[in-house]
Amino acid sequence: MIAIAAICLFIILPLTMVGAVFGRNISGTPAPPCRVNPVPRQIPEKKWFMEPSFIVLAGGVLPFGSVFIEMYFIFTSFWAYKIYYVYGFMFLVYLILVTVTICITIVCIYFLLNSEDYRWQWTSFLSAASTGFYILPIRYLLFHIQDKNVRIVSNSILFC
């Protein structure tokens, strides 16, 4: 552990500082390939389904739908004190979730940029994160549907 800390302090940190100084001083002024206007363009009027708020909310529906059934089995086994054995299938569902989330985020940003809205950064993050906005209420709903004789340990693990 001391060797790793010494490598970080005496090799990685000084090389990072030297690289930052050289990179800033040697590169000069940036030269963009085309003329960039310092005043941002006005974003044209869009239809209601091209607004970033709608894109964010609609972006989480498909990834949530791809994992809902597996999430139901995981929560049911957790609250019923059963052992969940299907870890390989859960990993496959996780890979499907990641793939669908990436594809949906790309499509959402394509729609946003196609409508000439250049403010895409937060929309890209929130369209992927909106799957969690759907999972949280379903988790509480499934919890209240289940048996009320749930121990305090599982409650503290789940809701803390």
mmCIF file with all atom_site columns, C-alpha atoms in Angstrom:
data_model
loop_
_atom_site.group_PDB
_atom_site.id
_atom_site.type_symbol
_atom_site.label_atom_id
_atom_site.label_alt_id
_atom_site.label_comp_id
_atom_site.label_asym_id
_atom_site.label_entity_id
_atom_site.label_seq_id
_atom_site.pdbx_PDB_ins_code
_atom_site.Cartn_x
_atom_site.Cartn_y
_atom_site.Cartn_z
_atom_site.occupancy
_atom_site.B_iso_or_equiv
_atom_site.pdbx_formal_charge
_atom_site.auth_seq_id
_atom_site.auth_comp_id
_atom_site.auth_asym_id
_atom_site.auth_atom_id
_atom_site.pdbx_PDB_model_num
ATOM 1   C CA . MET A 1 1   ? 0.000   0.000   0.000   1.00 0.00 ? 1   MET A CA 1
ATOM 2   C CA . ILE A 1 2   ? 2.866   2.356   0.783   1.00 0.00 ? 2   ILE A CA 1
ATOM 3   C CA . ALA A 1 3   ? 4.469   1.526   -2.562  1.00 0.00 ? 3   ALA A CA 1
ATOM 4   C CA . ILE A 1 4   ? 1.275   2.471   -4.429  1.00 0.00 ? 4   ILE A CA 1
ATOM 5   C CA . ALA A 1 5   ? 1.018   5.756   -2.509  1.00 0.00 ? 5   ALA A CA 1
ATOM 6   C CA . ALA A 1 6   ? 4.694   6.502   -3.233  1.00 0.00 ? 6   ALA A CA 1
ATOM 7   C CA . ILE A 1 7   ? 4.214   5.813   -6.957  1.00 0.00 ? 7   ILE A CA 1
ATOM 8   C CA . CYS A 1 8   ? 1.208   8.139   -7.029  1.00 0.00 ? 8   CYS A CA 1
ATOM 9   C CA . LEU A 1 9   ? 2.967   10.936  -5.133  1.00 0.00 ? 9   LEU A CA 1
ATOM 10  C CA . PHE A 1 10  ? 6.431   10.785  -6.662  1.00 0.00 ? 10  PHE A CA 1
ATOM 11  C CA . ILE A 1 11  ? 5.836   9.598   -10.230 1.00 0.00 ? 11  ILE A CA 1
ATOM 12  C CA . ILE A 1 12  ? 2.243   10.164  -11.369 1.00 0.00 ? 12  ILE A CA 1
ATOM 13  C CA . LEU A 1 13  ? 1.639   13.575  -9.761  1.00 0.00 ? 13  LEU A CA 1
ATOM 14  C CA . PRO A 1 14  ? 4.905   15.240  -10.963 1.00 0.00 ? 14  PRO A CA 1
ATOM 15  C CA . LEU A 1 15  ? 4.501   13.819  -14.488 1.00 0.00 ? 15  LEU A CA 1
ATOM 16  C CA . THR A 1 16  ? 0.934   15.147  -14.598 1.00 0.00 ? 16  THR A CA 1
ATOM 17  C CA . MET A 1 17  ? 2.095   18.612  -13.558 1.00 0.00 ? 17  MET A CA 1
ATOM 18  C CA . VAL A 1 18  ? 4.961   18.644  -16.063 1.00 0.00 ? 18  VAL A CA 1
ATOM 19  C CA . GLY A 1 19  ? 2.647   17.445  -18.837 1.00 0.00 ? 19  GLY A CA 1
ATOM 20  C CA . ALA A 1 20  ? 0.101   20.158  -18.018 1.00 0.00 ? 20  ALA A CA 1
ATOM 21  C CA . VAL A 1 21  ? 2.750   22.888  -18.119 1.00 0.00 ? 21  VAL A CA 1
ATOM 22  C CA . PHE A 1 22  ? 4.243   21.620  -21.391 1.00 0.00 ? 22  PHE A CA 1
ATOM 23  C CA . GLY A 1 23  ? 0.856   21.102  -22.971 1.00 0.00 ? 23  GLY A CA 1
ATOM 24  C CA . ARG A 1 24  ? -0.299  24.599  -22.115 1.00 0.00 ? 24  ARG A CA 1
ATOM 25  C CA . ASN A 1 25  ? 2.883   26.367  -23.213 1.00 0.00 ? 25  ASN A CA 1
ATOM 26  C CA . ILE A 1 26  ? 3.767   24.389  -26.345 1.00 0.00 ? 26  ILE A CA 1
ATOM 27  C CA . SER A 1 27  ? 0.328   24.099  -27.976 1.00 0.00 ? 27  SER A CA 1
ATOM 28  C CA . GLY A 1 28  ? -0.153  27.853  -28.501 1.00 0.00 ? 28  GLY A CA 1
ATOM 29  C CA . THR A 1 29  ? -3.531  29.301  -29.337 1.00 0.00 ? 29  THR A CA 1
ATOM 30  C CA . PRO A 1 30  ? -6.251  26.954  -30.550 1.00 0.00 ? 30  PRO A CA 1
ATOM 31  C CA . ALA A 1 31  ? -7.166  27.244  -34.238 1.00 0.00 ? 31  ALA A CA 1
ATOM 32  C CA . PRO A 1 32  ? -10.673 25.904  -34.941 1.00 0.00 ? 32  PRO A CA 1
ATOM 33  C CA . PRO A 1 33  ? -11.214 24.588  -38.479 1.00 0.00 ? 33  PRO A CA 1
ATOM 34  C CA . CYS A 1 34  ? -14.055 27.035  -39.109 1.00 0.00 ? 34  CYS A CA 1
ATOM 35  C CA . ARG A 1 35  ? -15.188 30.405  -37.815 1.00 0.00 ? 35  ARG A CA 1
ATOM 36  C CA . VAL A 1 36  ? -17.031 30.178  -34.503 1.00 0.00 ? 36  VAL A CA 1
ATOM 37  C CA . ASN A 1 37  ? -19.543 32.838  -33.530 1.00 0.00 ? 37  ASN A CA 1
ATOM 38  C CA . PRO A 1 38  ? -19.256 33.855  -29.845 1.00 0.00 ? 38  PRO A CA 1
ATOM 39  C CA . VAL A 1 39  ? -22.983 34.676  -29.715 1.00 0.00 ? 39  VAL A CA 1
ATOM 40  C CA . PRO A 1 40  ? -25.076 31.471  -29.557 1.00 0.00 ? 40  PRO A CA 1
ATOM 41  C CA . ARG A 1 41  ? -27.794 30.987  -32.160 1.00 0.00 ? 41  ARG A CA 1
ATOM 42  C CA . GLN A 1 42  ? -31.431 31.324  -31.254 1.00 0.00 ? 42  GLN A CA 1
ATOM 43  C CA . ILE A 1 43  ? -33.077 27.925  -30.929 1.00 0.00 ? 43  ILE A CA 1
ATOM 44  C CA . PRO A 1 44  ? -36.099 27.665  -33.249 1.00 0.00 ? 44  PRO A CA 1
ATOM 45  C CA . GLU A 1 45  ? -39.563 26.861  -31.947 1.00 0.00 ? 45  GLU A CA 1
ATOM 46  C CA . LYS A 1 46  ? -40.102 23.128  -31.500 1.00 0.00 ? 46  LYS A CA 1
ATOM 47  C CA . LYS A 1 47  ? -43.088 20.845  -31.207 1.00 0.00 ? 47  LYS A CA 1
ATOM 48  C CA . TRP A 1 48  ? -43.999 19.495  -27.775 1.00 0.00 ? 48  TRP A CA 1
ATOM 49  C CA . PHE A 1 49  ? -42.422 16.087  -28.351 1.00 0.00 ? 49  PHE A CA 1
ATOM 50  C CA . MET A 1 50  ? -39.064 17.627  -29.276 1.00 0.00 ? 50  MET A CA 1
ATOM 51  C CA . GLU A 1 51  ? -38.678 19.488  -25.983 1.00 0.00 ? 51  GLU A CA 1
ATOM 52  C CA . PRO A 1 52  ? -35.806 18.251  -23.794 1.00 0.00 ? 52  PRO A CA 1
ATOM 53  C CA . SER A 1 53  ? -38.146 17.578  -20.853 1.00 0.00 ? 53  SER A CA 1
ATOM 54  C CA . PHE A 1 54  ? -40.285 15.203  -22.920 1.00 0.00 ? 54  PHE A CA 1
ATOM 55  C CA . ILE A 1 55  ? -37.204 13.559  -24.437 1.00 0.00 ? 55  ILE A CA 1
ATOM 56  C CA . VAL A 1 56  ? -35.806 12.949  -20.948 1.00 0.00 ? 56  VAL A CA 1
ATOM 57  C CA . LEU A 1 57  ? -39.041 11.384  -19.690 1.00 0.00 ? 57  LEU A CA 1
ATOM 58  C CA . ALA A 1 58  ? -39.574 9.272   -22.801 1.00 0.00 ? 58  ALA A CA 1
ATOM 59  C CA . GLY A 1 59  ? -35.940 8.159   -22.883 1.00 0.00 ? 59  GLY A CA 1
ATOM 60  C CA . GLY A 1 60  ? -36.273 6.011   -19.773 1.00 0.00 ? 60  GLY A CA 1
ATOM 61  C CA . VAL A 1 61  ? -39.349 4.026   -20.772 1.00 0.00 ? 61  VAL A CA 1
ATOM 62  C CA . LEU A 1 62  ? -37.678 1.513   -23.093 1.00 0.00 ? 62  LEU A CA 1
ATOM 63  C CA . PRO A 1 63  ? -34.694 0.656   -20.825 1.00 0.00 ? 63  PRO A CA 1
ATOM 64  C CA . PHE A 1 64  ? -37.077 0.325   -17.888 1.00 0.00 ? 64  PHE A CA 1
ATOM 65  C CA . GLY A 1 65  ? -39.320 -1.999  -19.876 1.00 0.00 ? 65  GLY A CA 1
ATOM 66  C CA . SER A 1 66  ? -36.354 -4.199  -20.743 1.00 0.00 ? 66  SER A CA 1
ATOM 67  C CA . VAL A 1 67  ? -35.512 -4.869  -17.067 1.00 0.00 ? 67  VAL A CA 1
ATOM 68  C CA . PHE A 1 68  ? -38.893 -4.690  -15.337 1.00 0.00 ? 68  PHE A CA 1
ATOM 69  C CA . ILE A 1 69  ? -39.639 -8.427  -15.212 1.00 0.00 ? 69  ILE A CA 1
ATOM 70  C CA . GLU A 1 70  ? -36.196 -9.347  -13.908 1.00 0.00 ? 70  GLU A CA 1
ATOM 71  C CA . MET A 1 71  ? -36.407 -6.543  -11.346 1.00 0.00 ? 71  MET A CA 1
ATOM 72  C CA . TYR A 1 72  ? -39.732 -7.961  -10.159 1.00 0.00 ? 72  TYR A CA 1
ATOM 73  C CA . PHE A 1 73  ? -38.143 -11.406 -9.595  1.00 0.00 ? 73  PHE A CA 1
ATOM 74  C CA . ILE A 1 74  ? -35.163 -9.920  -7.744  1.00 0.00 ? 74  ILE A CA 1
ATOM 75  C CA . PHE A 1 75  ? -37.318 -7.835  -5.403  1.00 0.00 ? 75  PHE A CA 1
ATOM 76  C CA . THR A 1 76  ? -39.732 -10.716 -4.800  1.00 0.00 ? 76  THR A CA 1
ATOM 77  C CA . SER A 1 77  ? -36.923 -13.073 -3.852  1.00 0.00 ? 77  SER A CA 1
ATOM 78  C CA . PHE A 1 78  ? -35.370 -10.403 -1.641  1.00 0.00 ? 78  PHE A CA 1
ATOM 79  C CA . TRP A 1 79  ? -38.553 -9.668  0.285   1.00 0.00 ? 79  TRP A CA 1
ATOM 80  C CA . ALA A 1 80  ? -39.616 -13.306 0.521   1.00 0.00 ? 80  ALA A CA 1
ATOM 81  C CA . TYR A 1 81  ? -36.194 -14.336 1.939   1.00 0.00 ? 81  TYR A CA 1
ATOM 82  C CA . LYS A 1 82  ? -35.489 -16.669 -0.940  1.00 0.00 ? 82  LYS A CA 1
ATOM 83  C CA . ILE A 1 83  ? -32.090 -17.084 -2.515  1.00 0.00 ? 83  ILE A CA 1
ATOM 84  C CA . TYR A 1 84  ? -31.796 -15.629 -6.004  1.00 0.00 ? 84  TYR A CA 1
ATOM 85  C CA . TYR A 1 85  ? -29.863 -18.131 -8.139  1.00 0.00 ? 85  TYR A CA 1
ATOM 86  C CA . VAL A 1 86  ? -30.142 -16.761 -11.656 1.00 0.00 ? 86  VAL A CA 1
ATOM 87  C CA . TYR A 1 87  ? -27.096 -14.466 -11.654 1.00 0.00 ? 87  TYR A CA 1
ATOM 88  C CA . GLY A 1 88  ? -26.102 -15.306 -15.235 1.00 0.00 ? 88  GLY A CA 1
ATOM 89  C CA . PHE A 1 89  ? -29.494 -14.242 -16.534 1.00 0.00 ? 89  PHE A CA 1
ATOM 90  C CA . MET A 1 90  ? -29.362 -11.125 -14.356 1.00 0.00 ? 90  MET A CA 1
ATOM 91  C CA . PHE A 1 91  ? -25.991 -10.231 -15.909 1.00 0.00 ? 91  PHE A CA 1
ATOM 92  C CA . LEU A 1 92  ? -27.495 -10.736 -19.373 1.00 0.00 ? 92  LEU A CA 1
ATOM 93  C CA . VAL A 1 93  ? -30.391 -8.423  -18.458 1.00 0.00 ? 93  VAL A CA 1
ATOM 94  C CA . TYR A 1 94  ? -27.852 -5.888  -17.198 1.00 0.00 ? 94  TYR A CA 1
ATOM 95  C CA . LEU A 1 95  ? -26.029 -6.008  -20.532 1.00 0.00 ? 95  LEU A CA 1
ATOM 96  C CA . ILE A 1 96  ? -29.348 -5.547  -22.330 1.00 0.00 ? 96  ILE A CA 1
ATOM 97  C CA . LEU A 1 97  ? -30.112 -2.563  -20.088 1.00 0.00 ? 97  LEU A CA 1
ATOM 98  C CA . VAL A 1 98  ? -26.756 -0.944  -20.844 1.00 0.00 ? 98  VAL A CA 1
ATOM 99  C CA . THR A 1 99  ? -27.093 -1.548  -24.589 1.00 0.00 ? 99  THR A CA 1
ATOM 100 C CA . VAL A 1 100 ? -30.658 -0.243  -24.770 1.00 0.00 ? 100 VAL A CA 1
ATOM 101 C CA . THR A 1 101 ? -29.750 2.792   -22.648 1.00 0.00 ? 101 THR A CA 1
ATOM 102 C CA . ILE A 1 102 ? -26.832 3.668   -24.932 1.00 0.00 ? 102 ILE A CA 1
ATOM 103 C CA . CYS A 1 103 ? -28.962 3.295   -28.066 1.00 0.00 ? 103 CYS A CA 1
ATOM 104 C CA . ILE A 1 104 ? -31.848 5.319   -26.644 1.00 0.00 ? 104 ILE A CA 1
ATOM 105 C CA . THR A 1 105 ? -29.494 8.094   -25.523 1.00 0.00 ? 105 THR A CA 1
ATOM 106 C CA . ILE A 1 106 ? -27.996 8.307   -29.005 1.00 0.00 ? 106 ILE A CA 1
ATOM 107 C CA . VAL A 1 107 ? -31.465 8.474   -30.580 1.00 0.00 ? 107 VAL A CA 1
ATOM 108 C CA . CYS A 1 108 ? -32.640 11.124  -28.095 1.00 0.00 ? 108 CYS A CA 1
ATOM 109 C CA . ILE A 1 109 ? -29.623 13.316  -28.799 1.00 0.00 ? 109 ILE A CA 1
ATOM 110 C CA . TYR A 1 110 ? -30.118 12.824  -32.529 1.00 0.00 ? 110 TYR A CA 1
ATOM 111 C CA . PHE A 1 111 ? -33.685 14.106  -32.198 1.00 0.00 ? 111 PHE A CA 1
ATOM 112 C CA . LEU A 1 112 ? -32.489 17.071  -30.132 1.00 0.00 ? 112 LEU A CA 1
ATOM 113 C CA . LEU A 1 113 ? -29.701 18.032  -32.541 1.00 0.00 ? 113 LEU A CA 1
ATOM 114 C CA . ASN A 1 114 ? -31.974 17.488  -35.528 1.00 0.00 ? 114 ASN A CA 1
ATOM 115 C CA . SER A 1 115 ? -34.330 20.116  -34.129 1.00 0.00 ? 115 SER A CA 1
ATOM 116 C CA . GLU A 1 116 ? -31.328 22.510  -33.993 1.00 0.00 ? 116 GLU A CA 1
ATOM 117 C CA . ASP A 1 117 ? -31.065 22.564  -30.209 1.00 0.00 ? 117 ASP A CA 1
ATOM 118 C CA . TYR A 1 118 ? -27.391 22.668  -29.278 1.00 0.00 ? 118 TYR A CA 1
ATOM 119 C CA . ARG A 1 119 ? -27.983 22.233  -25.524 1.00 0.00 ? 119 ARG A CA 1
ATOM 120 C CA . TRP A 1 120 ? -27.653 18.462  -25.556 1.00 0.00 ? 120 TRP A CA 1
ATOM 121 C CA . GLN A 1 121 ? -25.308 17.692  -22.630 1.00 0.00 ? 121 GLN A CA 1
ATOM 122 C CA . TRP A 1 122 ? -27.775 17.495  -19.739 1.00 0.00 ? 122 TRP A CA 1
ATOM 123 C CA . THR A 1 123 ? -30.409 15.912  -21.929 1.00 0.00 ? 123 THR A CA 1
ATOM 124 C CA . SER A 1 124 ? -28.013 13.090  -22.814 1.00 0.00 ? 124 SER A CA 1
ATOM 125 C CA . PHE A 1 125 ? -27.251 12.452  -19.148 1.00 0.00 ? 125 PHE A CA 1
ATOM 126 C CA . LEU A 1 126 ? -30.833 12.708  -17.942 1.00 0.00 ? 126 LEU A CA 1
ATOM 127 C CA . SER A 1 127 ? -32.336 10.616  -20.736 1.00 0.00 ? 127 SER A CA 1
ATOM 128 C CA . ALA A 1 128 ? -30.147 7.733   -19.597 1.00 0.00 ? 128 ALA A CA 1
ATOM 129 C CA . ALA A 1 129 ? -30.729 8.440   -15.903 1.00 0.00 ? 129 ALA A CA 1
ATOM 130 C CA . SER A 1 130 ? -34.491 8.676   -16.274 1.00 0.00 ? 130 SER A CA 1
ATOM 131 C CA . THR A 1 131 ? -34.676 4.878   -16.102 1.00 0.00 ? 131 THR A CA 1
ATOM 132 C CA . GLY A 1 132 ? -34.050 5.310   -12.397 1.00 0.00 ? 132 GLY A CA 1
ATOM 133 C CA . PHE A 1 133 ? -36.988 7.716   -12.179 1.00 0.00 ? 133 PHE A CA 1
ATOM 134 C CA . TYR A 1 134 ? -39.206 4.815   -13.278 1.00 0.00 ? 134 TYR A CA 1
ATOM 135 C CA . ILE A 1 135 ? -37.515 2.148   -11.140 1.00 0.00 ? 135 ILE A CA 1
ATOM 136 C CA . LEU A 1 136 ? -37.834 4.034   -7.835  1.00 0.00 ? 136 LEU A CA 1
ATOM 137 C CA . PRO A 1 137 ? -41.668 4.277   -7.700  1.00 0.00 ? 137 PRO A CA 1
ATOM 138 C CA . ILE A 1 138 ? -42.062 0.696   -8.936  1.00 0.00 ? 138 ILE A CA 1
ATOM 139 C CA . ARG A 1 139 ? -39.728 -0.483  -6.177  1.00 0.00 ? 139 ARG A CA 1
ATOM 140 C CA . TYR A 1 140 ? -41.916 1.176   -3.544  1.00 0.00 ? 140 TYR A CA 1
ATOM 141 C CA . LEU A 1 141 ? -45.074 -0.146  -5.198  1.00 0.00 ? 141 LEU A CA 1
ATOM 142 C CA . LEU A 1 142 ? -43.767 -3.711  -5.292  1.00 0.00 ? 142 LEU A CA 1
ATOM 143 C CA . PHE A 1 143 ? -42.684 -3.379  -1.672  1.00 0.00 ? 143 PHE A CA 1
ATOM 144 C CA . HIS A 1 144 ? -46.154 -2.388  -0.505  1.00 0.00 ? 144 HIS A CA 1
ATOM 145 C CA . ILE A 1 145 ? -47.809 -5.151  -2.529  1.00 0.00 ? 145 ILE A CA 1
ATOM 146 C CA . GLN A 1 146 ? -45.631 -7.794  -0.856  1.00 0.00 ? 146 GLN A CA 1
ATOM 147 C CA . ASP A 1 147 ? -46.261 -9.312  2.549   1.00 0.00 ? 147 ASP A CA 1
ATOM 148 C CA . LYS A 1 148 ? -46.106 -6.857  5.453   1.00 0.00 ? 148 LYS A CA 1
ATOM 149 C CA . ASN A 1 149 ? -44.060 -9.240  7.624   1.00 0.00 ? 149 ASN A CA 1
ATOM 150 C CA . VAL A 1 150 ? -40.742 -7.986  6.332   1.00 0.00 ? 150 VAL A CA 1
ATOM 151 C CA . ARG A 1 151 ? -37.932 -7.842  8.811   1.00 0.00 ? 151 ARG A CA 1
ATOM 152 C CA . ILE A 1 152 ? -36.205 -4.621  9.793   1.00 0.00 ? 152 ILE A CA 1
ATOM 153 C CA . VAL A 1 153 ? -32.909 -5.780  8.247   1.00 0.00 ? 153 VAL A CA 1
ATOM 154 C CA . SER A 1 154 ? -34.274 -6.012  4.710   1.00 0.00 ? 154 SER A CA 1
ATOM 155 C CA . ASN A 1 155 ? -35.993 -2.647  5.129   1.00 0.00 ? 155 ASN A CA 1
ATOM 156 C CA . SER A 1 156 ? -32.771 -1.000  6.221   1.00 0.00 ? 156 SER A CA 1
ATOM 157 C CA . ILE A 1 157 ? -30.830 -2.582  3.329   1.00 0.00 ? 157 ILE A CA 1
ATOM 158 C CA . LEU A 1 158 ? -33.432 -1.611  0.751   1.00 0.00 ? 158 LEU A CA 1
ATOM 159 C CA . PHE A 1 159 ? -34.321 1.925   1.812   1.00 0.00 ? 159 PHE A CA 1
ATOM 160 C CA . CYS A 1 160 ? -31.062 3.253   3.245   1.00 0.00 ? 160 CYS A CA 1
#
